Amino acid sequence: MSALPGDTIAAISTPPGPGGVALVRLSGPRAMEIADAVFRGARPLLDCPTHTVHHGRVFDAGGAEVDEVLATVLRAPSSYTTEDMIEFGCHGGTMASRRVLDACLAAGARPARQGEFTERAFLGGRIDLVQAEAVADIIAAQTREGLALALGQLEGGLSGRLAELRQTLVDYRAEVEALIDFSDEDIEPATMDAIAALGERAGGVARELLATADYGVAVREGVSVAIVGRPNVGKSTIMNALLKRERAIVTDEPGTTRDVIEETMSVGGIAVRLIDTAGWRDASSAAEVEGVRRARAAAGGADLTLHVLDAGDGVTEEDEEIARALTENDAAWPLVVINKMDVVDDGAEGEALHGIAHAVAISALTGEGLDELRAALERAIVPSHEETPSDDGPVVTNARHVDALMRTEAATVRSLDQLRAGAPADIVAQEIADAADALGDITGETVPEDVLHRVFERFCVGK
Ligand SMILES: Nc1nc2c(ncn2[C@@H]2O[C@H](COP(=O)(O)OP(=O)(O)OP(=O)(O)O)[C@@H](O)[C@H]2O)c(=O)[nH]1
Ligand SMILES: [Mg+2]
């Protein structure tokens, strides 16, 4: 496949702001020529072998020196984009790289769009769409696990498994098509079984991959956890205890937290966006009314809510109201946290509170029960370990891939049902073709243009 556009693009590939170095990238058929128009070193870059680095200076169109740089020469096809590329390593900060880029643009390059370098790697056939998406995931990774899964995907783990699945579907379809010229009576049951076995195998691989998706999607996208409850029950104290730092303001006055406070932490390799919210009550001030509205919105939008109760007060009517509101629009079941266990004695009262089903009893002040809370959080967030891939097998991390695999699986199952029901072979073959097409959406073979654009929009400029 080569659908590479003919122009040469340029962009700054490092984030703006102070830093040691900045990188300006050029890619396209005129990369060497444009680079030589702005660069002066010991010899023209056009004469330099691939994968070599050269010291020199960049000048603007008026001949003024712009920066002292190191130019890396990367020739087609063994570059990131598969095209000729030059990378100028400039001084950090915003001005040097900005002016080097301007010089390249003045010499004939076009500013690159978001993700356009990676898009060219895809169009040049060096990587498939799954691998291109993995590049964005590596950049966005917030946990070791997220990085490891994305790296595995870039290295082709998932692509390889999908290629196998696709080949099984191709074989399956060929066998079914070979039946078109036969009448039912002519086909041996053993032949039928062998053909169905191919369909079973394809469906099995699709299901096996889908089984990794709960874990994979959680690792890639992270989950959000909202801490909610009445004022003063210790929500902000719990937030701080989980983060192990004083992020939210804690006072003994009800109504301390007004706005929504967010912070990320890692639980079992999954990035958890922890959200502390204002206590729910009939607020008097406009700011607090808005705070409560935001708290309710945060609870509604979160993957999980921690409903915090105050052990000293037991379960109040307001608590029950909040619990009802939380379960109203079939949101995930809240995790009930009974805080301030240090204020109740260990007698009957304490026993009763400990006995509340599915609740975790803690004291955010003394730290008692915090480990159990962390464990309960992990159980609620991280899909159970049976579903967590134990080996280095491929993991599906992307909702777009889940959707396509589900279509593949469904079409495969339909084809098997039809095959067994004695449907005409061409109809069965069409179902199998649909199953393979859905798979092509994942790797990018049959993917529509708008989906491609959505994938590359997620990237930053310069990648
Ligand atoms: N004894 C005891 N006090 C606690 C505990 N956790 C929090 N507190 C105290 O309870 C008071 C309220 O704590 P916050 O964390 O501000 O409560 P909140 O739920 O965030 O309150 P609002 O933001 O007003 O809704 C503070 O004085 C805390 O020190 C606990 O486990 N035991
Ligand atoms: Mg608070």
Short mmCIF file of C-alpha atoms and ligand atoms in Angstrom, two decimals:
data_model
loop_
_atom_site.label_atom_id
_atom_site.label_comp_id
_atom_site.label_asym_id
_atom_site.label_seq_id
_atom_site.Cartn_x
_atom_site.Cartn_y
_atom_site.Cartn_z
CA MET A 1 0.00 0.00 0.00
CA SER A 2 1.39 3.40 -0.84
CA ALA A 3 -0.95 6.33 -0.75
CA LEU A 4 1.62 8.81 0.46
CA PRO A 5 0.95 12.42 -0.44
CA GLY A 6 3.70 14.07 -2.42
CA ASP A 7 4.33 17.12 -0.27
CA THR A 8 6.89 17.67 2.47
CA ILE A 9 5.69 18.48 5.98
CA ALA A 10 7.40 20.09 8.96
CA ALA A 11 6.56 20.54 12.63
CA ILE A 12 8.09 21.05 16.05
CA SER A 13 7.86 17.64 17.72
CA THR A 14 8.68 18.64 21.29
CA PRO A 15 6.32 20.46 23.68
CA PRO A 16 6.69 24.25 23.93
CA GLY A 17 8.36 25.85 26.92
CA PRO A 18 11.75 25.67 28.57
CA GLY A 19 13.74 22.45 28.05
CA GLY A 20 17.12 21.13 27.05
CA VAL A 21 16.46 20.47 23.41
CA ALA A 22 13.67 20.89 20.87
CA LEU A 23 13.13 18.82 17.75
CA VAL A 24 11.99 20.09 14.36
CA ARG A 25 10.99 17.35 11.93
CA LEU A 26 10.77 17.33 8.16
CA SER A 27 9.26 14.46 6.17
CA GLY A 28 8.55 14.01 2.49
CA PRO A 29 10.24 13.71 -0.89
CA ARG A 30 11.82 17.19 -0.61
CA ALA A 31 13.01 16.85 3.01
CA MET A 32 16.74 16.77 2.10
CA GLU A 33 16.47 19.62 -0.37
CA ILE A 34 14.52 21.86 2.03
CA ALA A 35 16.89 21.03 4.88
CA ASP A 36 19.91 21.90 2.75
CA ALA A 37 18.31 25.23 1.87
CA VAL A 38 18.39 26.25 5.54
CA PHE A 39 21.32 24.21 6.96
CA ARG A 40 25.05 24.78 6.64
CA GLY A 41 27.41 22.11 7.96
CA ALA A 42 30.57 20.32 6.82
CA ARG A 43 28.71 19.00 3.75
CA PRO A 44 25.20 18.99 2.30
CA LEU A 45 22.79 16.61 4.06
CA LEU A 46 21.81 15.26 0.64
CA ASP A 47 25.27 13.64 0.49
CA CYS A 48 25.09 12.12 3.97
CA PRO A 49 24.23 8.48 4.58
CA THR A 50 21.06 7.52 6.40
CA HIS A 51 20.97 7.38 10.21
CA THR A 52 23.86 9.80 10.69
CA VAL A 53 24.02 13.01 12.72
CA HIS A 54 25.66 16.26 11.57
CA HIS A 55 26.57 19.45 13.34
CA GLY A 56 25.79 22.77 11.66
CA ARG A 57 23.80 25.99 11.68
CA VAL A 58 20.39 26.96 10.40
CA PHE A 59 19.86 30.27 8.60
CA ASP A 60 16.64 32.04 7.66
CA ALA A 61 15.72 33.25 4.18
CA GLY A 62 17.42 36.60 4.85
CA GLY A 63 20.69 34.83 5.73
CA ALA A 64 20.46 35.53 9.48
CA GLU A 65 21.62 32.73 11.78
CA VAL A 66 18.73 31.10 13.60
CA ASP A 67 20.30 28.36 15.74
CA GLU A 68 23.14 25.90 16.07
CA VAL A 69 21.73 22.41 15.50
CA LEU A 70 22.35 18.70 15.12
CA ALA A 71 20.74 17.35 11.96
CA THR A 72 19.78 13.67 11.78
CA VAL A 73 19.43 12.17 8.31
CA LEU A 74 16.85 9.38 7.94
CA ARG A 75 16.27 8.09 4.46
CA ALA A 76 13.26 6.36 2.96
CA PRO A 77 12.11 3.72 3.55
CA SER A 78 13.71 3.14 6.95
CA SER A 79 12.44 6.24 8.71
CA TYR A 80 9.49 6.77 11.06
CA THR A 81 7.24 7.90 8.22
CA THR A 82 8.86 5.66 5.52
CA GLU A 83 9.74 8.91 3.68
CA ASP A 84 12.98 10.91 3.61
CA MET A 85 13.24 12.71 6.94
CA ILE A 86 15.46 15.28 8.61
CA GLU A 87 15.32 15.98 12.32
CA PHE A 88 16.90 19.20 13.56
CA GLY A 89 17.83 19.07 17.22
CA CYS A 90 17.73 22.72 18.28
CA HIS A 91 18.16 24.51 21.57
CA GLY A 92 15.14 24.20 23.85
CA GLY A 93 12.65 26.93 24.64
CA THR A 94 10.18 28.34 22.19
CA MET A 95 12.14 30.76 19.95
CA ALA A 96 14.93 28.60 18.46
CA SER A 97 12.65 25.78 17.30
CA ARG A 98 9.97 28.22 16.17
CA ARG A 99 12.47 30.04 13.95
CA VAL A 100 13.99 26.81 12.58
CA LEU A 101 10.47 25.67 11.67
CA ASP A 102 9.73 29.04 10.04
CA ALA A 103 12.91 28.72 7.96
CA CYS A 104 11.82 25.23 6.77
CA LEU A 105 8.35 26.52 5.91
CA ALA A 106 9.84 29.46 3.99
CA ALA A 107 11.99 26.95 2.07
CA GLY A 108 8.94 25.03 0.86
CA ALA A 109 7.65 22.72 3.61
CA ARG A 110 4.00 22.70 4.71
CA PRO A 111 3.00 22.74 8.42
CA ALA A 112 2.09 19.21 9.49
CA ARG A 113 -1.35 18.42 10.87
CA GLN A 114 -1.85 16.58 14.16
CA GLY A 115 -0.56 13.04 13.89
CA GLU A 116 0.48 13.50 10.28
CA PHE A 117 3.92 11.88 10.68
CA THR A 118 2.29 8.77 12.13
CA GLU A 119 -0.42 8.92 9.48
CA ARG A 120 2.32 8.74 6.86
CA ALA A 121 3.86 5.73 8.61
CA PHE A 122 0.42 4.12 8.26
CA LEU A 123 -0.12 5.23 4.65
CA GLY A 124 3.41 4.08 3.83
CA GLY A 125 2.45 0.63 5.10
CA ARG A 126 5.05 0.48 7.89
CA ILE A 127 2.44 0.13 10.62
CA ASP A 128 -1.27 -0.71 10.67
CA LEU A 129 -3.96 1.35 12.33
CA VAL A 130 -3.74 -0.61 15.60
CA GLN A 131 -0.04 0.24 15.80
CA ALA A 132 -0.67 3.90 14.94
CA GLU A 133 -3.20 4.08 17.77
CA ALA A 134 -0.66 2.43 20.06
CA VAL A 135 1.73 5.35 19.38
CA ALA A 136 -0.89 7.79 20.72
CA ASP A 137 -1.49 5.47 23.68
CA ILE A 138 2.22 5.38 24.54
CA ILE A 139 2.23 9.17 24.64
CA ALA A 140 -0.94 9.25 26.76
CA ALA A 141 0.01 6.38 29.11
CA GLN A 142 -0.22 7.26 32.80
CA THR A 143 0.68 3.91 34.35
CA ARG A 144 3.37 1.29 33.74
CA GLU A 145 0.69 -1.18 32.71
CA GLY A 146 -0.78 1.30 30.22
CA LEU A 147 2.65 1.82 28.70
CA ALA A 148 3.37 -1.92 28.57
CA LEU A 149 0.09 -2.71 26.82
CA ALA A 150 0.58 0.09 24.29
CA LEU A 151 4.15 -1.00 23.58
CA GLY A 152 3.01 -4.59 23.04
CA GLN A 153 0.45 -3.29 20.60
CA LEU A 154 2.99 -1.17 18.73
CA GLU A 155 5.25 -4.19 18.47
CA GLY A 156 2.46 -6.00 16.69
CA GLY A 157 1.11 -8.39 19.35
CA LEU A 158 -2.53 -7.63 18.67
CA SER A 159 -1.99 -7.11 14.92
CA GLY A 160 -0.48 -10.59 14.64
CA ARG A 161 -3.40 -12.21 16.41
CA LEU A 162 -5.86 -10.28 14.22
CA ALA A 163 -3.98 -11.39 11.09
CA GLU A 164 -4.32 -15.03 12.21
CA LEU A 165 -8.01 -14.51 12.82
CA ARG A 166 -8.40 -12.94 9.43
CA GLN A 167 -6.61 -15.85 7.77
CA THR A 168 -8.91 -18.32 9.51
CA LEU A 169 -11.90 -16.39 8.16
CA VAL A 170 -10.40 -16.40 4.66
CA ASP A 171 -9.93 -20.19 4.81
CA TYR A 172 -13.41 -20.66 6.24
CA ARG A 173 -14.95 -18.57 3.49
CA ALA A 174 -13.01 -20.40 0.76
CA GLU A 175 -14.27 -23.75 2.06
CA VAL A 176 -17.85 -22.49 2.17
CA GLU A 177 -17.59 -21.06 -1.33
CA ALA A 178 -16.34 -24.41 -2.58
CA LEU A 179 -19.73 -25.81 -1.52
CA ILE A 180 -21.67 -23.51 -3.82
CA ASP A 181 -21.67 -26.00 -6.69
CA PHE A 182 -22.74 -28.96 -4.60
CA SER A 183 -26.21 -29.92 -3.49
CA ASP A 184 -26.74 -30.74 0.16
CA GLU A 185 -26.90 -34.48 -0.39
CA ASP A 186 -23.45 -34.53 -1.97
CA ILE A 187 -21.72 -33.07 1.06
CA GLU A 188 -20.26 -35.52 3.55
CA PRO A 189 -21.06 -34.75 7.22
CA ALA A 190 -17.33 -34.97 7.94
CA THR A 191 -16.64 -32.20 5.41
CA MET A 192 -19.33 -30.09 7.00
CA ASP A 193 -17.80 -30.60 10.45
CA ALA A 194 -14.35 -29.64 9.21
CA ILE A 195 -15.71 -26.42 7.71
CA ALA A 196 -17.69 -25.58 10.83
CA ALA A 197 -14.55 -26.15 12.91
CA LEU A 198 -12.89 -23.25 11.06
CA GLY A 199 -15.83 -21.00 11.92
CA GLU A 200 -15.71 -22.17 15.54
CA ARG A 201 -12.04 -21.40 15.70
CA ALA A 202 -12.53 -17.88 14.34
CA GLY A 203 -15.37 -17.19 16.77
CA GLY A 204 -13.26 -18.57 19.61
CA VAL A 205 -10.33 -16.25 18.87
CA ALA A 206 -12.67 -13.24 18.69
CA ARG A 207 -14.22 -14.18 22.06
CA GLU A 208 -10.81 -14.77 23.60
CA LEU A 209 -9.68 -11.29 22.54
CA LEU A 210 -12.93 -9.70 23.74
CA ALA A 211 -12.42 -11.32 27.15
CA THR A 212 -9.32 -9.14 27.63
CA ALA A 213 -11.18 -5.92 26.82
CA ASP A 214 -12.60 -5.02 30.25
CA TYR A 215 -9.12 -4.97 31.66
CA GLY A 216 -7.51 -3.43 28.57
CA VAL A 217 -10.00 -0.61 28.16
CA ALA A 218 -9.78 0.21 31.87
CA VAL A 219 -5.97 0.37 31.66
CA ARG A 220 -6.00 2.51 28.54
CA GLU A 221 -8.80 4.89 29.43
CA GLY A 222 -8.53 4.88 33.22
CA VAL A 223 -11.58 5.10 35.43
CA SER A 224 -13.16 7.90 37.45
CA VAL A 225 -14.15 7.56 41.09
CA ALA A 226 -16.31 10.24 42.75
CA ILE A 227 -16.32 10.66 46.54
CA VAL A 228 -19.78 11.80 47.64
CA GLY A 229 -21.80 12.12 50.82
CA ARG A 230 -23.22 14.60 53.33
CA PRO A 231 -21.09 17.59 54.37
CA ASN A 232 -18.36 17.01 56.94
CA VAL A 233 -18.35 13.20 56.81
CA GLY A 234 -14.65 13.25 55.82
CA LYS A 235 -14.71 13.03 52.01
CA SER A 236 -11.76 15.37 51.54
CA THR A 237 -9.84 13.63 54.32
CA ILE A 238 -10.34 10.31 52.50
CA MET A 239 -9.23 11.86 49.21
CA ASN A 240 -6.03 13.07 50.88
CA ALA A 241 -5.45 9.75 52.63
CA LEU A 242 -5.77 7.82 49.36
CA LEU A 243 -3.44 10.24 47.58
CA LYS A 244 -1.09 10.33 50.58
CA ARG A 245 -0.87 14.11 50.41
CA GLU A 246 -2.88 17.11 51.50
CA ARG A 247 -4.54 17.91 48.20
CA ALA A 248 -8.01 19.03 49.38
CA ILE A 249 -8.79 21.49 52.17
CA VAL A 250 -10.13 19.83 55.32
CA THR A 251 -11.86 21.77 58.11
CA ASP A 252 -14.40 20.90 60.77
CA GLU A 253 -16.95 23.19 59.11
CA PRO A 254 -19.58 21.53 56.96
CA GLY A 255 -19.48 22.89 53.42
CA THR A 256 -15.69 23.24 53.16
CA THR A 257 -15.38 21.75 49.68
CA ARG A 258 -17.26 23.79 47.13
CA ASP A 259 -15.81 22.88 43.79
CA VAL A 260 -14.94 19.54 42.24
CA ILE A 261 -11.32 18.54 42.96
CA GLU A 262 -9.62 15.96 40.75
CA GLU A 263 -6.36 14.08 41.07
CA THR A 264 -5.01 10.96 39.40
CA MET A 265 -3.54 7.92 41.14
CA SER A 266 -2.72 4.39 40.04
CA VAL A 267 -4.71 1.44 41.41
CA GLY A 268 -3.52 -1.96 40.21
CA GLY A 269 -2.04 -0.35 37.10
CA ILE A 270 -5.18 1.53 36.22
CA ALA A 271 -5.15 5.34 36.24
CA VAL A 272 -7.89 6.39 38.63
CA ARG A 273 -9.22 9.92 38.45
CA LEU A 274 -10.26 10.56 42.04
CA ILE A 275 -12.91 13.28 42.36
CA ASP A 276 -13.66 14.97 45.68
CA THR A 277 -16.98 16.82 45.74
CA ALA A 278 -19.04 19.18 47.88
CA GLY A 279 -21.25 17.61 50.56
CA TRP A 280 -24.85 17.17 49.45
CA ARG A 281 -27.32 19.33 51.37
CA ASP A 282 -29.92 22.02 50.88
CA ALA A 283 -27.34 24.73 50.50
CA SER A 284 -27.91 28.36 51.37
CA SER A 285 -25.32 30.26 49.31
CA ALA A 286 -25.30 30.38 45.53
CA ALA A 287 -21.74 29.02 45.42
CA GLU A 288 -22.68 26.02 47.52
CA VAL A 289 -25.81 25.35 45.48
CA GLU A 290 -23.59 25.21 42.40
CA GLY A 291 -21.09 23.02 44.27
CA VAL A 292 -23.82 20.51 45.11
CA ARG A 293 -25.00 20.54 41.51
CA ARG A 294 -21.46 19.76 40.35
CA ALA A 295 -21.14 17.04 42.98
CA ARG A 296 -24.28 15.34 41.66
CA ALA A 297 -23.03 15.68 38.09
CA ALA A 298 -19.65 14.19 39.05
CA ALA A 299 -21.38 11.25 40.74
CA GLY A 300 -23.54 10.72 37.67
CA GLY A 301 -20.55 10.76 35.32
CA ALA A 302 -18.19 8.63 37.41
CA ASP A 303 -17.47 4.96 36.78
CA LEU A 304 -17.68 4.34 40.53
CA THR A 305 -18.89 6.37 43.53
CA LEU A 306 -17.66 6.14 47.08
CA HIS A 307 -20.61 7.00 49.32
CA VAL A 308 -19.12 8.21 52.59
CA LEU A 309 -21.06 7.97 55.88
CA ASP A 310 -20.13 9.29 59.33
CA ALA A 311 -19.93 6.46 61.87
CA GLY A 312 -20.82 8.87 64.66
CA ASP A 313 -24.17 9.66 63.03
CA GLY A 314 -25.01 6.16 61.77
CA VAL A 315 -27.13 5.98 58.64
CA THR A 316 -29.23 9.15 58.51
CA GLU A 317 -32.23 9.98 56.38
CA GLU A 318 -30.07 12.22 54.20
CA ASP A 319 -27.67 9.32 53.65
CA GLU A 320 -30.55 7.17 52.49
CA GLU A 321 -31.70 9.89 50.14
CA ILE A 322 -28.21 10.17 48.65
CA ALA A 323 -28.03 6.38 48.27
CA ARG A 324 -31.34 6.41 46.43
CA ALA A 325 -30.17 9.20 44.13
CA LEU A 326 -26.93 7.33 43.41
CA THR A 327 -28.67 4.14 42.34
CA GLU A 328 -31.51 5.90 40.55
CA ASN A 329 -30.31 5.97 36.96
CA ASP A 330 -28.88 2.47 37.14
CA ALA A 331 -25.41 3.81 37.83
CA ALA A 332 -22.80 1.36 39.10
CA TRP A 333 -23.49 0.32 42.69
CA PRO A 334 -21.75 2.75 45.07
CA LEU A 335 -19.05 1.54 47.39
CA VAL A 336 -20.21 2.54 50.89
CA VAL A 337 -17.47 3.85 53.18
CA ILE A 338 -18.22 4.32 56.86
CA ASN A 339 -15.70 6.88 58.07
CA LYS A 340 -14.74 8.10 61.55
CA MET A 341 -14.86 4.62 63.07
CA ASP A 342 -12.51 6.01 65.75
CA VAL A 343 -15.39 7.98 67.31
CA VAL A 344 -17.52 4.93 68.02
CA ASP A 345 -16.54 2.39 70.65
CA ASP A 346 -15.87 -1.21 69.73
CA GLY A 347 -19.05 -2.36 71.46
CA ALA A 348 -22.45 -3.04 69.99
CA GLU A 349 -22.51 0.19 68.02
CA GLY A 350 -19.20 -0.50 66.30
CA GLU A 351 -20.20 -4.10 65.63
CA ALA A 352 -23.41 -2.95 63.97
CA LEU A 353 -21.59 -0.56 61.68
CA HIS A 354 -18.99 -3.17 60.78
CA GLY A 355 -21.85 -5.46 59.89
CA ILE A 356 -23.36 -3.24 57.18
CA ALA A 357 -23.18 -5.32 54.03
CA HIS A 358 -20.81 -4.25 51.25
CA ALA A 359 -19.48 -1.36 53.31
CA VAL A 360 -15.89 -0.65 54.28
CA ALA A 361 -15.41 0.76 57.78
CA ILE A 362 -12.44 3.11 58.14
CA SER A 363 -10.99 6.03 59.99
CA ALA A 364 -9.36 8.44 57.56
CA LEU A 365 -7.91 10.19 60.60
CA THR A 366 -6.07 7.21 62.15
CA GLY A 367 -5.60 5.26 58.92
CA GLU A 368 -7.52 2.26 60.24
CA GLY A 369 -9.17 0.32 57.41
CA LEU A 370 -7.47 2.31 54.64
CA ASP A 371 -5.79 -0.81 53.27
CA GLU A 372 -9.18 -2.53 53.09
CA LEU A 373 -10.57 0.52 51.30
CA ARG A 374 -7.74 0.37 48.76
CA ALA A 375 -8.35 -3.35 48.27
CA ALA A 376 -12.09 -2.79 47.85
CA LEU A 377 -11.37 -0.04 45.31
CA GLU A 378 -9.06 -2.34 43.41
CA ARG A 379 -11.66 -5.11 43.37
CA ALA A 380 -14.28 -2.69 42.07
CA ILE A 381 -12.03 -1.16 39.42
CA VAL A 382 -9.69 -3.84 38.15
CA PRO A 383 -11.53 -6.59 36.31
CA SER A 384 -11.15 -9.88 38.11
CA HIS A 385 -7.86 -11.65 37.75
CA GLU A 386 -9.24 -14.53 35.71
CA GLU A 387 -10.00 -11.97 33.02
CA THR A 388 -6.67 -10.24 33.41
CA PRO A 389 -4.25 -11.69 30.91
CA SER A 390 -1.56 -13.48 32.86
CA ASP A 391 0.88 -14.08 30.00
CA ASP A 392 2.07 -11.63 27.39
CA GLY A 393 -0.89 -12.38 25.14
CA PRO A 394 -2.45 -9.51 23.21
CA VAL A 395 -4.92 -7.32 25.07
CA VAL A 396 -7.73 -5.31 23.49
CA THR A 397 -7.58 -1.80 24.93
CA ASN A 398 -9.63 0.29 22.58
CA ALA A 399 -13.42 0.70 22.44
CA ARG A 400 -13.23 0.99 18.64
CA HIS A 401 -11.58 -2.43 18.47
CA VAL A 402 -14.10 -3.93 20.90
CA ASP A 403 -16.95 -2.76 18.68
CA ALA A 404 -15.38 -4.26 15.55
CA LEU A 405 -14.52 -7.56 17.25
CA MET A 406 -18.09 -7.87 18.49
CA ARG A 407 -19.32 -7.45 14.90
CA THR A 408 -16.81 -10.08 13.73
CA GLU A 409 -17.93 -12.49 16.43
CA ALA A 410 -21.65 -11.95 15.76
CA ALA A 411 -21.28 -12.43 11.99
CA THR A 412 -19.22 -15.59 12.56
CA VAL A 413 -21.88 -17.03 14.86
CA ARG A 414 -24.59 -16.21 12.30
CA SER A 415 -22.60 -17.93 9.56
CA LEU A 416 -22.31 -21.09 11.68
CA ASP A 417 -26.05 -21.09 12.46
CA GLN A 418 -26.84 -20.76 8.76
CA LEU A 419 -24.33 -23.40 7.77
CA ARG A 420 -25.90 -25.88 10.18
CA ALA A 421 -29.41 -24.93 9.10
CA GLY A 422 -28.48 -25.76 5.51
CA ALA A 423 -28.65 -22.18 4.19
CA PRO A 424 -27.30 -21.58 0.65
CA ALA A 425 -23.52 -21.41 0.65
CA ASP A 426 -23.37 -17.93 -0.93
CA ILE A 427 -25.41 -16.50 1.95
CA VAL A 428 -23.11 -18.11 4.51
CA ALA A 429 -20.09 -16.81 2.58
CA GLN A 430 -21.50 -13.29 2.73
CA GLU A 431 -21.74 -13.45 6.54
CA ILE A 432 -18.12 -14.56 6.69
CA ALA A 433 -17.13 -11.69 4.40
CA ASP A 434 -18.90 -9.30 6.81
CA ALA A 435 -16.98 -10.83 9.72
CA ALA A 436 -13.68 -10.24 7.89
CA ASP A 437 -14.66 -6.68 6.93
CA ALA A 438 -15.35 -5.78 10.56
CA LEU A 439 -11.86 -7.03 11.35
CA GLY A 440 -10.43 -4.88 8.55
CA ASP A 441 -11.85 -1.82 10.34
CA ILE A 442 -9.50 -2.49 13.23
CA THR A 443 -6.25 -2.75 11.33
CA GLY A 444 -7.21 -0.09 8.79
CA GLU A 445 -7.52 -2.14 5.62
CA THR A 446 -11.14 -1.24 5.04
CA VAL A 447 -11.46 1.70 7.37
CA PRO A 448 -13.47 4.73 6.22
CA GLU A 449 -11.73 8.10 5.94
CA ASP A 450 -13.64 9.76 8.80
CA VAL A 451 -12.56 7.02 11.20
CA LEU A 452 -8.96 7.55 10.10
CA HIS A 453 -9.27 11.26 10.77
CA ARG A 454 -10.69 10.63 14.23
CA VAL A 455 -7.77 8.35 15.05
CA PHE A 456 -5.11 10.87 14.03
CA GLU A 457 -6.90 13.83 15.60
CA ARG A 458 -5.99 12.39 18.99
CA PHE A 459 -2.31 13.02 18.29
CA CYS A 460 -0.30 16.12 18.94
CA VAL A 461 1.31 18.09 16.13
CA GLY A 462 4.78 16.75 15.38
CA LYS A 463 4.02 13.05 16.04
N1 LIG B 1 -12.56 11.65 64.27
C1 LIG B 1 -12.45 11.68 62.96
N2 LIG B 1 -12.55 12.86 62.29
C2 LIG B 1 -12.43 12.86 60.97
C3 LIG B 1 -12.20 11.67 60.24
N3 LIG B 1 -12.13 12.00 58.94
C4 LIG B 1 -12.31 13.34 58.86
N4 LIG B 1 -12.49 13.86 60.08
C5 LIG B 1 -12.74 15.25 60.45
O1 LIG B 1 -14.00 15.64 59.96
C6 LIG B 1 -13.99 16.99 59.58
C7 LIG B 1 -14.50 17.14 58.15
O2 LIG B 1 -13.57 16.53 57.28
P1 LIG B 1 -13.58 16.83 55.72
O3 LIG B 1 -12.64 15.88 55.09
O4 LIG B 1 -13.37 18.28 55.48
O5 LIG B 1 -15.07 16.46 55.38
P2 LIG B 1 -15.83 16.62 53.99
O6 LIG B 1 -16.76 15.49 53.88
O7 LIG B 1 -14.86 16.82 52.89
O8 LIG B 1 -16.65 17.93 54.26
P3 LIG B 1 -17.27 18.98 53.21
O9 LIG B 1 -16.19 19.32 52.24
O10 LIG B 1 -17.65 20.11 54.06
O11 LIG B 1 -18.44 18.31 52.59
C8 LIG B 1 -12.58 17.49 59.77
O12 LIG B 1 -12.47 18.13 61.00
C9 LIG B 1 -11.77 16.19 59.76
O13 LIG B 1 -10.57 16.30 60.49
C10 LIG B 1 -12.09 10.45 60.96
O14 LIG B 1 -11.89 9.37 60.41
N5 LIG B 1 -12.24 10.51 62.30
MG MG B 2 -14.56 18.34 51.60
#
